[in-house]
Each structure stands twice: as C-alpha cells, then as structure tokens.
Short mmCIF file of C-alpha atoms in Angstrom, two decimals:
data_model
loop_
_atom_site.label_atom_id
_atom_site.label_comp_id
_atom_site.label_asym_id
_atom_site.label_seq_id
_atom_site.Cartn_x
_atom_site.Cartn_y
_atom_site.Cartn_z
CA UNK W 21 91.19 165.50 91.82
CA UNK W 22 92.72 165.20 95.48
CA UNK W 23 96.27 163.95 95.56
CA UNK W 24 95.09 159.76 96.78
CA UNK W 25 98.33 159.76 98.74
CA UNK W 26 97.35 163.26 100.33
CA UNK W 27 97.04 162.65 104.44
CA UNK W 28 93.64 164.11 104.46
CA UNK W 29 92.42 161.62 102.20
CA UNK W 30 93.77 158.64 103.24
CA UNK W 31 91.88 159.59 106.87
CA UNK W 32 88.65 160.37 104.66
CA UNK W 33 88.74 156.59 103.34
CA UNK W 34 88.99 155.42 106.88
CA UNK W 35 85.60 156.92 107.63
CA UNK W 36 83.36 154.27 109.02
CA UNK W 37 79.24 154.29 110.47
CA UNK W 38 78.78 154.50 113.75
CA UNK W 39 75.64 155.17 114.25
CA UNK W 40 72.10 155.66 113.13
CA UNK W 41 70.25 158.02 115.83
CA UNK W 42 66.13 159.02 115.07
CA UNK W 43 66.01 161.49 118.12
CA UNK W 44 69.01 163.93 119.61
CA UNK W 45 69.21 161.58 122.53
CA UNK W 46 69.91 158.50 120.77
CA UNK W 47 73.30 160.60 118.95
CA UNK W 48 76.87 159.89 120.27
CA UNK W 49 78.12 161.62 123.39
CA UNK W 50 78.95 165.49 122.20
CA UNK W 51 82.93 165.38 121.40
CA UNK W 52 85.24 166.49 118.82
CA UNK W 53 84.18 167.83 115.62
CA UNK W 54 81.40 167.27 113.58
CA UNK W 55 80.14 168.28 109.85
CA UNK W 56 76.61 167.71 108.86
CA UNK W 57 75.40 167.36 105.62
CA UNK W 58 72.10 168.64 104.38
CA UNK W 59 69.98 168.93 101.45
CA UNK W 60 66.30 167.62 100.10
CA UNK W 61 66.10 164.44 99.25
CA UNK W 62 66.77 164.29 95.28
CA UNK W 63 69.84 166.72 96.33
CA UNK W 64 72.42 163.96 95.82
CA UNK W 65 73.43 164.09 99.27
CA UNK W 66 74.38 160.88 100.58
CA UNK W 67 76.61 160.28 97.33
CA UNK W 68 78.60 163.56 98.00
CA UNK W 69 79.16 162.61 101.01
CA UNK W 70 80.38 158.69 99.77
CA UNK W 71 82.81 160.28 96.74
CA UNK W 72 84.16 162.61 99.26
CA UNK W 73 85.27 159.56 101.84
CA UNK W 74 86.10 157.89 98.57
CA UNK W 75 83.20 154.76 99.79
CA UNK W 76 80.61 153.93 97.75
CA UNK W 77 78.35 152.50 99.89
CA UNK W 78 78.87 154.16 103.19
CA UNK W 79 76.09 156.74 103.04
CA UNK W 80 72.89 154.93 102.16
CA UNK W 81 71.31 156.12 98.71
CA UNK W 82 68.62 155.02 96.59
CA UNK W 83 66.55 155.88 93.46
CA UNK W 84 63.97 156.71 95.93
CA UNK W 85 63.80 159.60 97.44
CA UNK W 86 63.74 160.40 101.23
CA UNK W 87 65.23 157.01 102.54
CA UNK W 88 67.21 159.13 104.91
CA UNK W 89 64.90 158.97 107.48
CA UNK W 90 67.41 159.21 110.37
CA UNK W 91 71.23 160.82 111.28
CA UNK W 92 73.37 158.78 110.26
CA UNK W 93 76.73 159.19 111.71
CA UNK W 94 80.48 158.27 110.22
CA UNK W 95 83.77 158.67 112.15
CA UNK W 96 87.07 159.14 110.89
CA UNK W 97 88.13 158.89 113.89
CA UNK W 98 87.68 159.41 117.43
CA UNK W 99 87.72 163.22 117.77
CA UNK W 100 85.88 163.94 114.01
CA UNK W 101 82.30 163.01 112.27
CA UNK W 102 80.55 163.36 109.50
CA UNK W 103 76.63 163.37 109.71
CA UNK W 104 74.21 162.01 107.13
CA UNK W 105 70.86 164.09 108.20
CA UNK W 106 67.28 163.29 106.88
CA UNK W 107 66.44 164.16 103.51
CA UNK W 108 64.14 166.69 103.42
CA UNK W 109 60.56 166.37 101.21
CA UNK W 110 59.21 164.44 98.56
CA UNK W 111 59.42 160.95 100.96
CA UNK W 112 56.25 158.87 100.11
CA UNK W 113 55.71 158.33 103.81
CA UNK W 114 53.40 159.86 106.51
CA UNK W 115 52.95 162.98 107.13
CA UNK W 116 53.06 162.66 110.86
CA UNK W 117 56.61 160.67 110.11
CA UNK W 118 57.97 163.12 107.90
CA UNK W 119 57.17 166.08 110.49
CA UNK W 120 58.71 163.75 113.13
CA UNK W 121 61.87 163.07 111.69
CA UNK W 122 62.50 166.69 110.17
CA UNK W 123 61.61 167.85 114.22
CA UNK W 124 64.29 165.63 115.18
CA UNK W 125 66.82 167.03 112.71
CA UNK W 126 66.11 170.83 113.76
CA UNK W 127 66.45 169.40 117.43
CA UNK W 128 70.06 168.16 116.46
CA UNK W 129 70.90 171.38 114.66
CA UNK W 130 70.05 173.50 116.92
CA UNK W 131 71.22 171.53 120.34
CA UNK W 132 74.33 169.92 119.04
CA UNK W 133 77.50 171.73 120.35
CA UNK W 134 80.07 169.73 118.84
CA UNK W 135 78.87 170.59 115.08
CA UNK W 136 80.97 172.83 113.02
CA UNK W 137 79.39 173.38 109.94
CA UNK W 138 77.04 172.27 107.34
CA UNK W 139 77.57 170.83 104.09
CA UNK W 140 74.32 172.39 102.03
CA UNK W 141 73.77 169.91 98.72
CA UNK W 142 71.33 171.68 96.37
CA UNK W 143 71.25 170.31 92.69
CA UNK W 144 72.68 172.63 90.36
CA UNK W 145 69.63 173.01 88.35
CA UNK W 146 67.36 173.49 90.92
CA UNK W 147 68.97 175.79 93.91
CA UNK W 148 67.90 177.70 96.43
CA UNK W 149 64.55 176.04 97.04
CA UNK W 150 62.52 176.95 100.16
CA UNK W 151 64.22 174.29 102.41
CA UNK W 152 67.94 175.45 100.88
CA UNK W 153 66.28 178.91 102.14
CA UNK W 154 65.09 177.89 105.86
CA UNK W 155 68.87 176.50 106.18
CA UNK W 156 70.91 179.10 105.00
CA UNK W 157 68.54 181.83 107.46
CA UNK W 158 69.27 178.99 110.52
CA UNK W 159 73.11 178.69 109.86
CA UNK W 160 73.00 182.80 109.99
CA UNK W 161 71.11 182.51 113.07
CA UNK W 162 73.66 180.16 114.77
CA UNK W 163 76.76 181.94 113.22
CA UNK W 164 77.50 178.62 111.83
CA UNK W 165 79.40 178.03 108.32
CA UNK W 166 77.58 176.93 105.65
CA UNK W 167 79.42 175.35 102.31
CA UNK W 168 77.04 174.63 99.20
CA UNK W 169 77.54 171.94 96.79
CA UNK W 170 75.60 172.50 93.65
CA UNK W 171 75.76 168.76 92.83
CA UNK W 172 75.34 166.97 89.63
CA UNK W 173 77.43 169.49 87.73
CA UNK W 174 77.63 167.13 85.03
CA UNK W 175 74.36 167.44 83.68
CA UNK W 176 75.21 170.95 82.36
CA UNK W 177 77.57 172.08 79.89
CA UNK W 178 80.20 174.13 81.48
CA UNK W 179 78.43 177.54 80.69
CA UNK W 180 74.92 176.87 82.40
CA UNK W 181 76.96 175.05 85.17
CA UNK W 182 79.04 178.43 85.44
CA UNK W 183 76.15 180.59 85.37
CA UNK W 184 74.26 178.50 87.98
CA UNK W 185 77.51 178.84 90.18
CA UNK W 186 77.27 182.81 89.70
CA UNK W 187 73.66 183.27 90.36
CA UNK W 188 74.03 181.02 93.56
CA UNK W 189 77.05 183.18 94.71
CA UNK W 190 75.21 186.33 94.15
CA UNK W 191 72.01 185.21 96.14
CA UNK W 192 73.99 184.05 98.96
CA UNK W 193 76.06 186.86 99.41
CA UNK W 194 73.70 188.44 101.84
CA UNK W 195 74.25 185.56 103.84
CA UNK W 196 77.79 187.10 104.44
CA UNK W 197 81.48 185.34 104.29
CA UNK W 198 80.39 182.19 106.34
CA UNK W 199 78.69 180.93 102.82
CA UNK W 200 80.71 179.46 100.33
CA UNK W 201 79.57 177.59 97.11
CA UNK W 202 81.10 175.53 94.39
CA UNK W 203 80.39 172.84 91.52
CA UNK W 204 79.93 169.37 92.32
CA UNK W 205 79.66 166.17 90.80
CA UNK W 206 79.56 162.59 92.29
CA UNK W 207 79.45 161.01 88.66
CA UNK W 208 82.80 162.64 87.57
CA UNK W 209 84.18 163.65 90.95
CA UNK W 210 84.85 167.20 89.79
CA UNK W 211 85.08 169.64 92.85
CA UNK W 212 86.05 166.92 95.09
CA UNK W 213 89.33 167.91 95.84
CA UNK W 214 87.77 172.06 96.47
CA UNK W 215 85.25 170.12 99.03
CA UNK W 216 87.57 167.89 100.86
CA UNK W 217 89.69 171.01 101.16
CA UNK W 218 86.62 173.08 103.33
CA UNK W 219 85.77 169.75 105.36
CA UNK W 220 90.21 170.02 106.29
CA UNK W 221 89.69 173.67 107.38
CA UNK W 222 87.03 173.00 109.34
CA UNK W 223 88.09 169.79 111.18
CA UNK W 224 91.39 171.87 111.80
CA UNK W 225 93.68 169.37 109.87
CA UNK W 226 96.67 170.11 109.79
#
C-alpha cells in the first residue's frame, strides 16, 4: 500500500472533476498531461480510478453497467488529468447512442495531443475481450503506452489470480514493451501502490 504521506499521493487526493465533455470539442483546452482510463463497462473502471485518487465518489459508478456515457475529466492540478472515458458495451441504451458516444471516445483518442497513456481495466477473470483487443491494436498504432489492470483480483485465490496475470503477460507481449500489466483490486486496494507508481512515471513526477 502507497506510503499516505508519499508526495505523489497526497497530489492524487487533491484530484477534483472538472469536466464532463460528450464530443472532443466540448473537452478542456489541450495542455499538460493527461491519462485516460479505459475498459468495458463491468471492468471496474471508474472505482480504480477512485481507490487510486484515494476518493470514493469522484468517478461515477453504479451497479449498472455503462453509466459512463461521457469523458469525464479530473485534475490534480493545472498541468495533469485523469480521464474517465465511456464504458464500453452491455449499456441498456440505444443503439444509435451507444455508437455515438463510443465515436466520440475514438475521436478523443485519436485527436487528443496532450494524452499520455491509457489505463486498460479488464477484469481478471475475463481479459482480453474483443474491445481490450481493438485498444491494445490502437495504442500500438499511436505508439502510445498502455498499462492493464486486471481488476477485482480478489475474487481469485492467489494461484488463478497469478495464472491470469501470466497468461495476460504472455498475450500481450506482442504488443511490445509499451504494455505493462498487473493485479488489481479496488475492494482490498492491492496493486495500488504498483499503479500509482506507472501514473508518477508517466506524469513525469518527480
């Protein structure tokens, strides 16, 4: 578990919303750093991101899947974000909706200058599904670093968990050096301090 008095952390818990944005125009002016965070939306991806800021409620989450219907930006301050993007699949909502808002996400991916990286969360007993896929072969396109959290860790016993984490790393290793993967878990915030370590490299904290 991360050090609470560490400097790093104490910025993470300063991490506030800024701003909801449902098309690339309607996102902050391009500055600083960002970090995106991705996954489909059972993934457990808005509560990674709230146990690594050490907040609760920040990211919205819900027992129903796909309420992340737009980007959902947090700054820690004014040089550094974190981005909440769309869920992807399994939303009970239009399908015209649900192809708009997932257009709007590739938009940001694609156009957005100032991101750095991308968070992938994939639950650990279900990896590597076809949208995991489509993001990993984007983030090769764009040379951009990808790090995977295989998230809720804690419904496995330690072995399965392990061998999940091996068979990930294996399958990803085509993807090259910009891919890294780890255990996660929200519910007993083991591999926080491993994340909050990548999302420090990557802002450039020093």
């Amino acid at each position: 578990m991360s050090n609470p008095q560490d400097p790093f952390t104490i910025l993470l818990r300063q991490t506030q919303f800024e701003i909801s944005a449902a098309t690339l125009p309607q996102c902050p002016p391009e500055a600083g750093v960002e970090i995106a965070f991705a996954g489909r939306s059972n993934s457990g991806k808005s509560s990674a991101l709230n146990t690594l800021v050490d907040h609760s409620g920040l990211a919205r989450t819900s027992k129903t899947p796909g309420r992340t219907q737009l980007i959902n930006f947090f700054s820690l301050n004014e040089q550094w974000k974190l981005v909440d993007l769309p869920g992807y699949g399994y939303a009970k909502v239009p399908e015209k909706l649900k192809q708009e808002w997932q257009a709007n996400m590739g938009e940001y991916l694609e156009k957005r200058e100032c991101l750095a990286g991308l968070f992938l969360v994939m639950d650990v007993r279900h990896p590597l599904k076809e949208f995991d896929l489509m993001m990993l072969d984007w983030a090769r396109h764009y040379e951009m670093p990808v790090h995977i959290l295989l998230s809720k860790s804690d419904k496995l016993k330690r072995g399965p968990a392990n061998n999940a984490l091996f068979a990930v790393k294996k399958a990803v290793k085509e993807y090259g050096d910009r891919v890294s993967v780890q255990l996660f878990s929200s519910l007993n915030k083991s591999g926080v301090e491993q994340a909050r370590a990548v999302l420090a490299n990557w802002f450039g904290f020093e």
